[in-house]
CSV table of N, CA and C and ligand atoms in Angstrom, one decimal:
chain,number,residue,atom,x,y,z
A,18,UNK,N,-7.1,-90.9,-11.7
A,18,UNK,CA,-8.5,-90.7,-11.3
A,18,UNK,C,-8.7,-89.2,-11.0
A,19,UNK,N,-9.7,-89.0,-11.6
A,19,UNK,CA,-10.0,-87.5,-11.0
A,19,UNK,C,-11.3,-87.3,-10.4
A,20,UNK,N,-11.1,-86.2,-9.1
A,20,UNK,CA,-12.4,-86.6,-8.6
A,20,UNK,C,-12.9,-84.6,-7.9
A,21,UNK,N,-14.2,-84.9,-8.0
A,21,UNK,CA,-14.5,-83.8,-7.2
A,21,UNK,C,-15.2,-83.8,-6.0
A,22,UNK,N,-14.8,-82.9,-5.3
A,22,UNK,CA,-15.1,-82.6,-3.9
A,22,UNK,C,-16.3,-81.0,-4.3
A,23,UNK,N,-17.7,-81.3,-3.6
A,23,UNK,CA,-18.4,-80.7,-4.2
A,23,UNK,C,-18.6,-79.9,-2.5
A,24,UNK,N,-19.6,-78.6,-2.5
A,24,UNK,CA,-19.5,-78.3,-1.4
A,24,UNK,C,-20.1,-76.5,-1.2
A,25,UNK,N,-20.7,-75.7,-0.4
A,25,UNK,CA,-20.9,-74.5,-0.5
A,25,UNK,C,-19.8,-73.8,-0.1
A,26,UNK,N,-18.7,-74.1,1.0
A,26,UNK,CA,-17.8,-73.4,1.2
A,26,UNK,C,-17.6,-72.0,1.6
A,27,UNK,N,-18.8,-71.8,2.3
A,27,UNK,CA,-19.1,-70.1,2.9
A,27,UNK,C,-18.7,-69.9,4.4
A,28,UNK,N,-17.6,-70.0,4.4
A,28,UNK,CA,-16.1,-70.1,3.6
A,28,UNK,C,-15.9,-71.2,4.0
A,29,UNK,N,-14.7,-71.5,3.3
A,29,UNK,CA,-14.0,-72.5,3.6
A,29,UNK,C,-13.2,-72.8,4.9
A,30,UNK,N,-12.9,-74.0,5.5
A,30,UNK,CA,-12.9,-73.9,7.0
A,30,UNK,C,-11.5,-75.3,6.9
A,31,UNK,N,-10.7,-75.1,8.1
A,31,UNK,CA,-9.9,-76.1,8.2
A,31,UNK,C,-10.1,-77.4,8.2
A,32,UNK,N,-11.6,-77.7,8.4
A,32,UNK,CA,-11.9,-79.1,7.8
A,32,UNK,C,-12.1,-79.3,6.9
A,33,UNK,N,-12.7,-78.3,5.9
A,33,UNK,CA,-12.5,-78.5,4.1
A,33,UNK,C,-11.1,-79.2,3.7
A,34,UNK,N,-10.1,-78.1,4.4
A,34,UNK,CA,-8.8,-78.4,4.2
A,34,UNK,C,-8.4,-79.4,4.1
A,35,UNK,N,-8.7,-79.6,5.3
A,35,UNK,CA,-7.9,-81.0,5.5
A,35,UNK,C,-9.0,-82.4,4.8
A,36,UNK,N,-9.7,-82.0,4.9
A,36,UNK,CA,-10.0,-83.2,3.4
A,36,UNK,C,-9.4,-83.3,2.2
A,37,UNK,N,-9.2,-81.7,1.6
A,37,UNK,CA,-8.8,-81.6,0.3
A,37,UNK,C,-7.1,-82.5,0.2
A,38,UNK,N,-6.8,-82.1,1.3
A,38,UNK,CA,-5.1,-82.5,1.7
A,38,UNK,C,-4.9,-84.0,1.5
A,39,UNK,N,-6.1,-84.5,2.5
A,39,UNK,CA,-6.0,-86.4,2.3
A,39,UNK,C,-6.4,-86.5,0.7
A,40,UNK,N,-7.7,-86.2,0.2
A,40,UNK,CA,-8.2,-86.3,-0.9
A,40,UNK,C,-7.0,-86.2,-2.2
A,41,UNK,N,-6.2,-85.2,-2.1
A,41,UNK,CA,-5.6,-85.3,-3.2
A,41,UNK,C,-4.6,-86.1,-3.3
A,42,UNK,N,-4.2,-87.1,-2.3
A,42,UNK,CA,-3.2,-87.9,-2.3
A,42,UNK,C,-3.8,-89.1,-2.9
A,43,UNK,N,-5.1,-89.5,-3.1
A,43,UNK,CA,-5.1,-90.8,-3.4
A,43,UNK,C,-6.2,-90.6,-4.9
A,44,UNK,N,-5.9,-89.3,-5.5
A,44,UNK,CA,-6.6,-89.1,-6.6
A,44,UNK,C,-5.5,-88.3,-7.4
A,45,UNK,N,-5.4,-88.3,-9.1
A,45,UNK,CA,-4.3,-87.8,-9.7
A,45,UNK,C,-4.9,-86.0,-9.9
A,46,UNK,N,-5.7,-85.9,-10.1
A,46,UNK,CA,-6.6,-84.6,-9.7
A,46,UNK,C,-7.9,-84.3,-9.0
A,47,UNK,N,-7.8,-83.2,-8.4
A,47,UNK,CA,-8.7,-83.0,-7.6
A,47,UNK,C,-9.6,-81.7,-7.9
A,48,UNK,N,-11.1,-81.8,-8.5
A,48,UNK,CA,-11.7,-80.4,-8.2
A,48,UNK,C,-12.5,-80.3,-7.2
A,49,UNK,N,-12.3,-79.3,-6.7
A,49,UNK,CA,-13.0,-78.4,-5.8
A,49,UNK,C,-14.1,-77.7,-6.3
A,50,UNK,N,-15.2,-77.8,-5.9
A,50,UNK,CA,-16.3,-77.3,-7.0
A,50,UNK,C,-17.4,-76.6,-5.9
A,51,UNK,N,-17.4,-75.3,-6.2
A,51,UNK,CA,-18.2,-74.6,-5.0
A,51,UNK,C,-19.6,-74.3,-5.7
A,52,UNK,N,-20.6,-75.1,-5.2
A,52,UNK,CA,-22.1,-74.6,-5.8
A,52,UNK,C,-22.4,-73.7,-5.6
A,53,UNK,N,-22.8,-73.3,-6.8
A,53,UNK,CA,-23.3,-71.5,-6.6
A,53,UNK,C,-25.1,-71.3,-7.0
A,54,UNK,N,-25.6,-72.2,-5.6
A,54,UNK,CA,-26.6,-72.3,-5.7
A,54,UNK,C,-27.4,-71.4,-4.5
A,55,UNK,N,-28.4,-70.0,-5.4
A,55,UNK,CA,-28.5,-68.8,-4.7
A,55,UNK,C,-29.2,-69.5,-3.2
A,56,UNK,N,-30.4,-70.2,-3.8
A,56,UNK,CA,-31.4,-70.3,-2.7
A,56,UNK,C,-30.7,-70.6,-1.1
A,57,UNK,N,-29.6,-71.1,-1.5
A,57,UNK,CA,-28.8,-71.5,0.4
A,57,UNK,C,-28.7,-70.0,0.7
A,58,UNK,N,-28.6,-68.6,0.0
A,58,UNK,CA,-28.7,-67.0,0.6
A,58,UNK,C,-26.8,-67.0,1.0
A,59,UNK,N,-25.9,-67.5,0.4
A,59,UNK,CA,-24.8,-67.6,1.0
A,59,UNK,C,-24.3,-66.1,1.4
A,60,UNK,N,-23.5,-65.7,1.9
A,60,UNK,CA,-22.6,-64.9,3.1
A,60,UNK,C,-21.6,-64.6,2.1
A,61,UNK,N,-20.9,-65.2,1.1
A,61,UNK,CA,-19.6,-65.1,0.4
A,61,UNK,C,-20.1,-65.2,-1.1
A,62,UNK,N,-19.7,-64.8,-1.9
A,62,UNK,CA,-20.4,-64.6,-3.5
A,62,UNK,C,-19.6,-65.9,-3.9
A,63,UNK,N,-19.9,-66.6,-4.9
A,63,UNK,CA,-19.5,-67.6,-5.6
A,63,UNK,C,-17.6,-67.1,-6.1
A,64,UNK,N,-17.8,-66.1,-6.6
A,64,UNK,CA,-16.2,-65.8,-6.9
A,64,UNK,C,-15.4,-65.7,-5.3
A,65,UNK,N,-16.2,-65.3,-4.5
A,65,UNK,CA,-15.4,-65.3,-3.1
A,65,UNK,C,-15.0,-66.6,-2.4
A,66,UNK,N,-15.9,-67.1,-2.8
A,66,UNK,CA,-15.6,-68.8,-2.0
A,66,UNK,C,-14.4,-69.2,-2.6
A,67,UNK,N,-14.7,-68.8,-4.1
A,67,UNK,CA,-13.1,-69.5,-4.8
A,67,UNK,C,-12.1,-69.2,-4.7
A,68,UNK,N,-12.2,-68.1,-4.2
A,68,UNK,CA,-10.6,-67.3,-4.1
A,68,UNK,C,-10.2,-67.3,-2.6
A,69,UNK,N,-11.2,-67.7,-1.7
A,69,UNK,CA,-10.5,-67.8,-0.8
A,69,UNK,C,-10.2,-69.2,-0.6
A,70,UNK,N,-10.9,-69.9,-1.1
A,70,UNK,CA,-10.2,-71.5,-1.3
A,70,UNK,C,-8.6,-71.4,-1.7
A,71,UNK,N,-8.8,-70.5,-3.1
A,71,UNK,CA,-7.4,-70.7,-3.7
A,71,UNK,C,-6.6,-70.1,-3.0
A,72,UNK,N,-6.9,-69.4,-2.2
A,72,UNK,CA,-5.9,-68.5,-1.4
A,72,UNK,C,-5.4,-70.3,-0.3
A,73,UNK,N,-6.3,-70.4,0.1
A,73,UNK,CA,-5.9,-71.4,1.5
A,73,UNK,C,-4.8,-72.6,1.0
A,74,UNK,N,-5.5,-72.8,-0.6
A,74,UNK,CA,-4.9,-74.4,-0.9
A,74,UNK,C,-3.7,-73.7,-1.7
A,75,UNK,N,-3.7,-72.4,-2.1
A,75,UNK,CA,-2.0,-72.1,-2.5
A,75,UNK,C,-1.7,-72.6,-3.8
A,76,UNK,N,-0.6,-72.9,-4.5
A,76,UNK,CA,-0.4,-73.2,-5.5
A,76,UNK,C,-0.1,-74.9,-5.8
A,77,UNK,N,-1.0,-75.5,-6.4
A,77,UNK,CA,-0.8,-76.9,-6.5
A,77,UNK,C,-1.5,-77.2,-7.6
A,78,UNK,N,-0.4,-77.5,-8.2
A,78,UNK,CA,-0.9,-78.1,-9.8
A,78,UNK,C,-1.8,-79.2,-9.5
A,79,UNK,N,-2.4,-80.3,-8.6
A,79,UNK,CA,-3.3,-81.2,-8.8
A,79,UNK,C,-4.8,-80.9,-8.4
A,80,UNK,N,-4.8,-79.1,-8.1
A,80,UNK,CA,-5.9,-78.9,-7.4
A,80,UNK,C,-6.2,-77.8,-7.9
A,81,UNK,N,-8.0,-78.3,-9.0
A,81,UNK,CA,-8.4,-77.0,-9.8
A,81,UNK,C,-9.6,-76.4,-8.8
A,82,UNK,N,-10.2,-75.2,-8.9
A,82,UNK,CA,-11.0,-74.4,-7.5
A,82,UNK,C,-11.8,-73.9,-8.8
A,83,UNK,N,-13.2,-74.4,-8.6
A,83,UNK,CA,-14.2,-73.9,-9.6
A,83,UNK,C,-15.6,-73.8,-9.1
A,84,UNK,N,-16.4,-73.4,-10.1
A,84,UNK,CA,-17.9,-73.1,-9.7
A,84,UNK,C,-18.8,-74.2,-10.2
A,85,UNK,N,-20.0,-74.4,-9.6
A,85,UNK,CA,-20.9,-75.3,-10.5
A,85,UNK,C,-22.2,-74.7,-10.5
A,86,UNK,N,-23.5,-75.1,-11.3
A,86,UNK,CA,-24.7,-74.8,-10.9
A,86,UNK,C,-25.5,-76.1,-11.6
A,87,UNK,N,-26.7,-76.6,-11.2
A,87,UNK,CA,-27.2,-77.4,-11.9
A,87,UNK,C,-27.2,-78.8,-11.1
A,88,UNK,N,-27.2,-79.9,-11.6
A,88,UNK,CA,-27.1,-81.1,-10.8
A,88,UNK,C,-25.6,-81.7,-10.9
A,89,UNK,N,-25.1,-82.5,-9.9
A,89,UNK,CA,-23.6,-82.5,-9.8
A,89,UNK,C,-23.3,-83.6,-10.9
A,90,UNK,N,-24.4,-84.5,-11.3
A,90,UNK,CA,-23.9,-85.9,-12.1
A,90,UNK,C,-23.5,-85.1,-13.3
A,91,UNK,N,-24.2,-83.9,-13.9
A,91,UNK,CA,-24.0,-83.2,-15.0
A,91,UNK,C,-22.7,-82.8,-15.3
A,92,UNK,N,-22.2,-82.1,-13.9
A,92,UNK,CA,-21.0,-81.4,-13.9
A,92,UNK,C,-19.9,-82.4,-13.9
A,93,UNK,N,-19.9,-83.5,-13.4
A,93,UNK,CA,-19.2,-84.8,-13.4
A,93,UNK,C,-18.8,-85.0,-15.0
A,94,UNK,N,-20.2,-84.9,-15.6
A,94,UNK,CA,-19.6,-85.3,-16.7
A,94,UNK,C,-19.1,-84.3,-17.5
A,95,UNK,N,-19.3,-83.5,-17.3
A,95,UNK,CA,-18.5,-82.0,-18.2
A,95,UNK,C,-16.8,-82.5,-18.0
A,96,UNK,N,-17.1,-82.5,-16.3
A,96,UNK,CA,-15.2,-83.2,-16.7
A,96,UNK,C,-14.9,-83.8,-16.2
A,97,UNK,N,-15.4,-85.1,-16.3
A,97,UNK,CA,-15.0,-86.3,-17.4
A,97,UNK,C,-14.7,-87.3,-15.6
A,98,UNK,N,-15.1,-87.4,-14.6
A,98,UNK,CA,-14.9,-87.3,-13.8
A,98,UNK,C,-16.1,-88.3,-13.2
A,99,UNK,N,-15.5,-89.6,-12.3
A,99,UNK,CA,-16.4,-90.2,-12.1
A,99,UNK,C,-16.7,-90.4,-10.4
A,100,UNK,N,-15.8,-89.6,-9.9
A,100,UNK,CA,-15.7,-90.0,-8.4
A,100,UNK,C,-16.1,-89.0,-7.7
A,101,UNK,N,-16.8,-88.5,-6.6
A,101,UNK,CA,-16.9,-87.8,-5.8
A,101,UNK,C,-16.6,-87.9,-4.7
A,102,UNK,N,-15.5,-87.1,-4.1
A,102,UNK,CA,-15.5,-86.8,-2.4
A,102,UNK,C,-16.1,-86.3,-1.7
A,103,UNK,N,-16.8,-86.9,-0.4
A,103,UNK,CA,-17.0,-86.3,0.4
A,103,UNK,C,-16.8,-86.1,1.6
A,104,UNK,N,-16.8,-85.7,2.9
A,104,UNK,CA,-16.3,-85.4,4.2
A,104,UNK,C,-17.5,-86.0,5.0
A,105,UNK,N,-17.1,-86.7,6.3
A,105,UNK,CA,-18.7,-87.0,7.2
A,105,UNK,C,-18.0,-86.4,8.8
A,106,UNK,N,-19.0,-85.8,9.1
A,106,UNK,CA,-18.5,-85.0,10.6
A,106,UNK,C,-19.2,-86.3,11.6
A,107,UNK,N,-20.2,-86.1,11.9
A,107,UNK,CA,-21.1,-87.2,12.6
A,107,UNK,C,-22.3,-87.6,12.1
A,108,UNK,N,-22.9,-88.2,12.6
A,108,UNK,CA,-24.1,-89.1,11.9
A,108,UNK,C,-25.1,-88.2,11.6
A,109,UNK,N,-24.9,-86.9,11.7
A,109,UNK,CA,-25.6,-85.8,11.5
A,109,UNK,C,-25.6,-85.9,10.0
A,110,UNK,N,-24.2,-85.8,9.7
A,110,UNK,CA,-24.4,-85.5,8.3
A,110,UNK,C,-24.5,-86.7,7.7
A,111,UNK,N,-24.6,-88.3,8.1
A,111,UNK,CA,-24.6,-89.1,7.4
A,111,UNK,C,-26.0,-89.2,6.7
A,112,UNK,N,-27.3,-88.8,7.1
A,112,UNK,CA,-28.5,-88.9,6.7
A,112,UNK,C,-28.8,-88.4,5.4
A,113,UNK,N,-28.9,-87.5,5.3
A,113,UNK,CA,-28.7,-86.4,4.2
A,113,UNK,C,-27.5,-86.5,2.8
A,114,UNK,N,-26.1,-87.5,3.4
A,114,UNK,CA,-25.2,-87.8,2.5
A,114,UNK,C,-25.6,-89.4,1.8
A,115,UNK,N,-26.2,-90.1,2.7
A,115,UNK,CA,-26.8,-91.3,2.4
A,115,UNK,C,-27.4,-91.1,0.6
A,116,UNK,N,-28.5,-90.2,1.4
A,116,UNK,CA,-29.3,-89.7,0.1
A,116,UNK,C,-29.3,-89.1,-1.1
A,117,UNK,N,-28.2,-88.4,-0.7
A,117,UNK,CA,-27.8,-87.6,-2.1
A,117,UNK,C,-27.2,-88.9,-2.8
A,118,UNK,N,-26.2,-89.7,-2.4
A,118,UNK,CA,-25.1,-90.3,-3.0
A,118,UNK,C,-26.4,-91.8,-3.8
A,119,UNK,N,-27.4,-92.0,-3.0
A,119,UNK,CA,-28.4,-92.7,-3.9
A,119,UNK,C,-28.7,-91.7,-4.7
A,120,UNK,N,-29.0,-90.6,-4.6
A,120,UNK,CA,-29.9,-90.2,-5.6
A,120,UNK,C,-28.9,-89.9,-6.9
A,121,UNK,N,-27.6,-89.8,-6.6
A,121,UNK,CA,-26.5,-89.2,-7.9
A,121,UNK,C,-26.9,-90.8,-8.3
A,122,UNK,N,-26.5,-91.9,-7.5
A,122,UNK,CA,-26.3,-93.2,-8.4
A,122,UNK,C,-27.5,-93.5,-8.8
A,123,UNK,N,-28.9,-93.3,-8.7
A,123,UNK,CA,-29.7,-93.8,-9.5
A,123,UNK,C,-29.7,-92.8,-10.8
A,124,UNK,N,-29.0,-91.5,-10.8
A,124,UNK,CA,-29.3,-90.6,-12.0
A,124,UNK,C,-28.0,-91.0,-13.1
A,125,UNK,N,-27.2,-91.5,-12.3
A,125,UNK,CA,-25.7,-91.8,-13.0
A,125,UNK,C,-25.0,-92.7,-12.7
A,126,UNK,N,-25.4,-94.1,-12.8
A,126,UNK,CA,-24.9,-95.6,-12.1
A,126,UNK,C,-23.5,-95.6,-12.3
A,127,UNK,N,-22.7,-94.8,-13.2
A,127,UNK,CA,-21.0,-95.1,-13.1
A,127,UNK,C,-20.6,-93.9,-12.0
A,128,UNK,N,-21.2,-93.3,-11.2
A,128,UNK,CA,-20.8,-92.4,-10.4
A,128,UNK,C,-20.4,-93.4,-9.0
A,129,UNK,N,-19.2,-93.0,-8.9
A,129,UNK,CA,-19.1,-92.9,-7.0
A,129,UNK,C,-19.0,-92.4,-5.8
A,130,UNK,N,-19.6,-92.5,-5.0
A,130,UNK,CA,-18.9,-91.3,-3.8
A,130,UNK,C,-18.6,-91.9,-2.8
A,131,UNK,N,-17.3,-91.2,-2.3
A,131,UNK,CA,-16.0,-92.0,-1.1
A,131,UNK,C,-16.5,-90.4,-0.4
A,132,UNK,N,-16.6,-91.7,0.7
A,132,UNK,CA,-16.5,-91.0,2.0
A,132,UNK,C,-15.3,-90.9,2.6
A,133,UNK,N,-14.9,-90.0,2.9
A,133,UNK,CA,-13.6,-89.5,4.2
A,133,UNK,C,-14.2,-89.0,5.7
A,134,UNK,N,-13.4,-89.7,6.7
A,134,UNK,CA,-13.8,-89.1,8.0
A,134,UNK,C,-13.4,-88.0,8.3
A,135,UNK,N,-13.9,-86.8,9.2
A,135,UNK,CA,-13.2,-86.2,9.5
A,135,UNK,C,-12.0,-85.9,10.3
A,136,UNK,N,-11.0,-84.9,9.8
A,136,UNK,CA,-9.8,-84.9,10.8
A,136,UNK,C,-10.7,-85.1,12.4
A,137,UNK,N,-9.8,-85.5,13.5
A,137,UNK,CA,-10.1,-85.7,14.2
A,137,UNK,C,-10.4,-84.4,15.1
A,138,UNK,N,-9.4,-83.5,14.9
A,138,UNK,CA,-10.0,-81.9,15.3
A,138,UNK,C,-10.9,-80.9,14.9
A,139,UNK,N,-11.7,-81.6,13.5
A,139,UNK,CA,-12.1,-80.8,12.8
A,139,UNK,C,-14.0,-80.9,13.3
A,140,UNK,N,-14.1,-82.2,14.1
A,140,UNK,CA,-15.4,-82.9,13.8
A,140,UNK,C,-17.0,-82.0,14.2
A,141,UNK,N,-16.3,-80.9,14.9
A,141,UNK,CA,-17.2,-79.7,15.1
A,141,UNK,C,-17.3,-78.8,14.4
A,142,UNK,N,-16.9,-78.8,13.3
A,142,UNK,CA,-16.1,-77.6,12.8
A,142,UNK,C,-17.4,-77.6,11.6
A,143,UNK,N,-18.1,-76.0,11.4
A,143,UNK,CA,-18.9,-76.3,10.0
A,143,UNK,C,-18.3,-74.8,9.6
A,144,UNK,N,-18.8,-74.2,8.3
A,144,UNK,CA,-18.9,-72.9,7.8
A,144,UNK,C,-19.7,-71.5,8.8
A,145,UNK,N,-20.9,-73.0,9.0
A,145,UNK,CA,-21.6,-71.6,9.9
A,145,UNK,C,-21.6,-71.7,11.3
A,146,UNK,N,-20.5,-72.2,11.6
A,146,UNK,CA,-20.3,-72.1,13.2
A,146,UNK,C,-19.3,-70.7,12.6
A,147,UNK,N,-17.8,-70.9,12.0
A,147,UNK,CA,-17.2,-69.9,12.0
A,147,UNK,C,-18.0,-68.8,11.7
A,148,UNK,N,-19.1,-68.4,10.5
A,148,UNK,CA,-19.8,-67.2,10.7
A,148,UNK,C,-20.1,-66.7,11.7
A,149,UNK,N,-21.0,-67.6,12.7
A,149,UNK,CA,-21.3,-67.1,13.5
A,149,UNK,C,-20.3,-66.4,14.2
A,150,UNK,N,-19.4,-67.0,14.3
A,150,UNK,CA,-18.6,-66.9,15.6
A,150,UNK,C,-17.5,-65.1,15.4
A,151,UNK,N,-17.5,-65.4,13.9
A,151,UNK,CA,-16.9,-64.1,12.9
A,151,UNK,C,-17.8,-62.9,13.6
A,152,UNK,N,-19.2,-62.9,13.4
A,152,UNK,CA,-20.4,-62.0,13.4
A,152,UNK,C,-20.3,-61.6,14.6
A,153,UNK,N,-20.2,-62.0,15.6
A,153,UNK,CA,-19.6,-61.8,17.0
A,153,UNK,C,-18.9,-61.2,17.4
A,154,UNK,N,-17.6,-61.1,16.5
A,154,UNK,CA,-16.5,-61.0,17.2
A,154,UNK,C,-15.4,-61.6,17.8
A,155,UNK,N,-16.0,-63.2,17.8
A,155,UNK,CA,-15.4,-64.0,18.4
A,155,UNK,C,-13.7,-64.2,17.4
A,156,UNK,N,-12.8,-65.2,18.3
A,156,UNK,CA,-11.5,-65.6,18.0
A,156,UNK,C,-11.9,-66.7,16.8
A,157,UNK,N,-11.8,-67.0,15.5
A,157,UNK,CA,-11.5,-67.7,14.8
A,157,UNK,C,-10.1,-68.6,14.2
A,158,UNK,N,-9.2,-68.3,15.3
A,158,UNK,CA,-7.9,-69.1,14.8
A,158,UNK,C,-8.0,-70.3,15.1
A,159,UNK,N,-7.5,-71.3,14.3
A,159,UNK,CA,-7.6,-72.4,13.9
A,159,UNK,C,-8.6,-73.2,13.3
A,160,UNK,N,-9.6,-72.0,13.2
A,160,UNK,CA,-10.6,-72.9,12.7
A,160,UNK,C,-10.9,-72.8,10.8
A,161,UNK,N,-10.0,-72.0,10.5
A,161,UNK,CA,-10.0,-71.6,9.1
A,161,UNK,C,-8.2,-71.0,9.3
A,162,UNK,N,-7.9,-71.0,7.6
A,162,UNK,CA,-6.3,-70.5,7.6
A,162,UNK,C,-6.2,-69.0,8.0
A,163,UNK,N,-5.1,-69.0,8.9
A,163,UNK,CA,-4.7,-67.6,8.9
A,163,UNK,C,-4.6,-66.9,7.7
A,164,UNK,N,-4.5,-67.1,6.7
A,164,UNK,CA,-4.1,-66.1,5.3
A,164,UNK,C,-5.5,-65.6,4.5
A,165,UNK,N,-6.9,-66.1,5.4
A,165,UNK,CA,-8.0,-65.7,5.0
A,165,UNK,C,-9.1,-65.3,6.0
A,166,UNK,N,-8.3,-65.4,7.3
A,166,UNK,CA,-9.1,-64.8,8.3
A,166,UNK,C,-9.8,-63.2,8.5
A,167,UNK,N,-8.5,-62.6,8.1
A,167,UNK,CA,-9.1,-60.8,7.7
A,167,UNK,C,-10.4,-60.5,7.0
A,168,UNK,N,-10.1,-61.4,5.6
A,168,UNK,CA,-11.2,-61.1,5.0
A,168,UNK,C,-12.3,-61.5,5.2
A,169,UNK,N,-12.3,-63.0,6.3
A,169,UNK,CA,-13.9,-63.7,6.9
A,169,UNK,C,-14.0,-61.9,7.8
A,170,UNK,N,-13.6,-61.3,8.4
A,170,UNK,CA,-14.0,-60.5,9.4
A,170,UNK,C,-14.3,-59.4,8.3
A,171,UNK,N,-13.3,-59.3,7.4
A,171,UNK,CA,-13.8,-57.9,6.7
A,171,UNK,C,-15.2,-57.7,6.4
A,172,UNK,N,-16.0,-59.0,5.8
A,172,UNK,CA,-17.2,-59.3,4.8
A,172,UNK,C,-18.2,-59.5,6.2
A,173,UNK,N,-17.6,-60.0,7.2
A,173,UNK,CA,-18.9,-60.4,8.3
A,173,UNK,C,-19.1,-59.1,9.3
A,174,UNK,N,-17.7,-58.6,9.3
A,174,UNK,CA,-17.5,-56.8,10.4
A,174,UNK,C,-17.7,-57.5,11.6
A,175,UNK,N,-16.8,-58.5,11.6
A,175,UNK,CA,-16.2,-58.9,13.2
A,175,UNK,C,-16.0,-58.1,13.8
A,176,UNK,N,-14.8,-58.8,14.8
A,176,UNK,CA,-14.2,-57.7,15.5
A,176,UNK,C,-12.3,-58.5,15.5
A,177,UNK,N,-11.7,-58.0,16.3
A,177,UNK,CA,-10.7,-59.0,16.8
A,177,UNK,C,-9.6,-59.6,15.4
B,1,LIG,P1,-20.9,-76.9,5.7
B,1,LIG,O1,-21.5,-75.7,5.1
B,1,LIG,O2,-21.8,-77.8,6.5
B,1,LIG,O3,-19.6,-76.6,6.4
B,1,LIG,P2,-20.2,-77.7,2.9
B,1,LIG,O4,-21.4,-77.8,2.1
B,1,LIG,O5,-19.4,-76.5,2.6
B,1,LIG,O6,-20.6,-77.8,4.5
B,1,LIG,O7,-19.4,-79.0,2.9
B,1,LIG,C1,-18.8,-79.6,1.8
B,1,LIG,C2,-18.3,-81.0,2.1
B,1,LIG,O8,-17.3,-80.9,3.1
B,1,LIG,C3,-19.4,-81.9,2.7
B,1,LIG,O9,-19.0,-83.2,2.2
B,1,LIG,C4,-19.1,-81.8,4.2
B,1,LIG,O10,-19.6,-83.0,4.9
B,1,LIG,C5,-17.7,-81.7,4.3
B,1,LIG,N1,-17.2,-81.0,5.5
B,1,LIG,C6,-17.6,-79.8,5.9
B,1,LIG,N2,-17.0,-79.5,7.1
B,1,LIG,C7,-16.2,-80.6,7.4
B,1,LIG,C8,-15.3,-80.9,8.5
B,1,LIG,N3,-15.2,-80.1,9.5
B,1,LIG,N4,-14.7,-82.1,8.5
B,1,LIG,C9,-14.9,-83.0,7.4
B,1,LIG,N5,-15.7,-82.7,6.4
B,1,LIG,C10,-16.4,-81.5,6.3
C-alpha cells in the first residue's frame, strides 16, 4: 500500500516525525508531500521544507519527500496512491480534517484517509508554535530534530 502524508511543514516538527515513523510501518511506501501552496505566506520555501524533512527522516528507502500543488485527489492519482495519512492533535484539528477528508471522498470515492493520534508528547506541538518560539529566541529542543535546529534559527534569526 502506498500512502501519502500531505501537510505544509514550515518546518517540520517532532510530531510530523513521529507520525511519519508509525505511518511507515503499516504502509509499503510512504510519501511525504509538502504543499507548496503560496497563499498560507510560508516561512520556509517549498525546496526548504523538503530538505529539511529529508534531513530529519535520513536515509530510508520506504520514504519519498516531495512537493505538490493543486488538489490532493489529483496528486493521489499521479502516484497511483489511494490512502492518505493524517495526524489529529485535539478536537481542534478534528473539524477542519472532518471536512477535507469528505470533501477528497466526494471528489474521489476510492480515496481514504487514516487518522493517527498524536504521539502522546507531541499533542501541543504545531509548526507555528516552534516559529514563534524560534523568532524569540526561545529553546527549541525537542520540539523539532537536533540535525535541523540551526537552520530553523538561521532562516527565523533566533537566538540561542
Ligand atoms: P501545522 O502547520 O498545523 O503544524 P501541517 O499542515 O504541517 O500542520 O500538518 C500536516 C499534518 O500533520 C496534519 O495532518 C496535522 O494534523 C499533522 N500534525 C501536525 N503536527 C502534529 C503533531 N504534533 N502530532 C500529530 N500530528 C501532527
Amino acid at each position: 500500500m502506498i500512502c501519502v502524508y500531505p501537510g505544509s511543514f514550515d518546518p517540520v516538527t517532532n510530531g510530523h516525525l513521529d507520525i511519519i515513523n508509525r505511518a511507515v510501518r503499516i504502509c509499503d511506501k510512504l510519501i511525504v508531500a509538502v504543499g507548496s501552496n503560496e497563499t498560507k505566506k510560508p516561512a520556509f520555501t517549498t525546496a526548504e521544507r523538503i530538505e529539511l524533512i529529508r534531513q530529519a527522516v535520513g536515509f530510508e528507502p520506504c520514504i519519498e519527500v516531495t512537493s505538490f500543488s493543486g488538489l490532493l485527489v489529483d496528486f493521489l492519482k499521479k502516484t497511483g496512491a489511494k490512502t492518505v495519512i493524517k495526524g489529529l492533535r485535539a478536537m481542534s484539528d478534528f473539524e477542519y480534517e472532518f471536512q477535507m477528508a469528505l470533501l477528497n471522498k466526494s471528489l474521489e470515492p476510492d480515496m481514504e484517509t487514516l487518522f493517527m493520534m498524536t504521539g502522546v508528547n507531541y499533542s501541543y506541538l504545531s509548526s507555528s508554535a516552534v516559529k514563534e518560539i524560534a523568532r524569540n529566541g526561545g529553546k527549541i529542543d525537542g520540539l523539532v530534530p537536533d540535525c535541523i535546529k540551526q537552520r530553523i534559527f538561521e532562516k527565523l534569526k533566533g537566538g540561542k
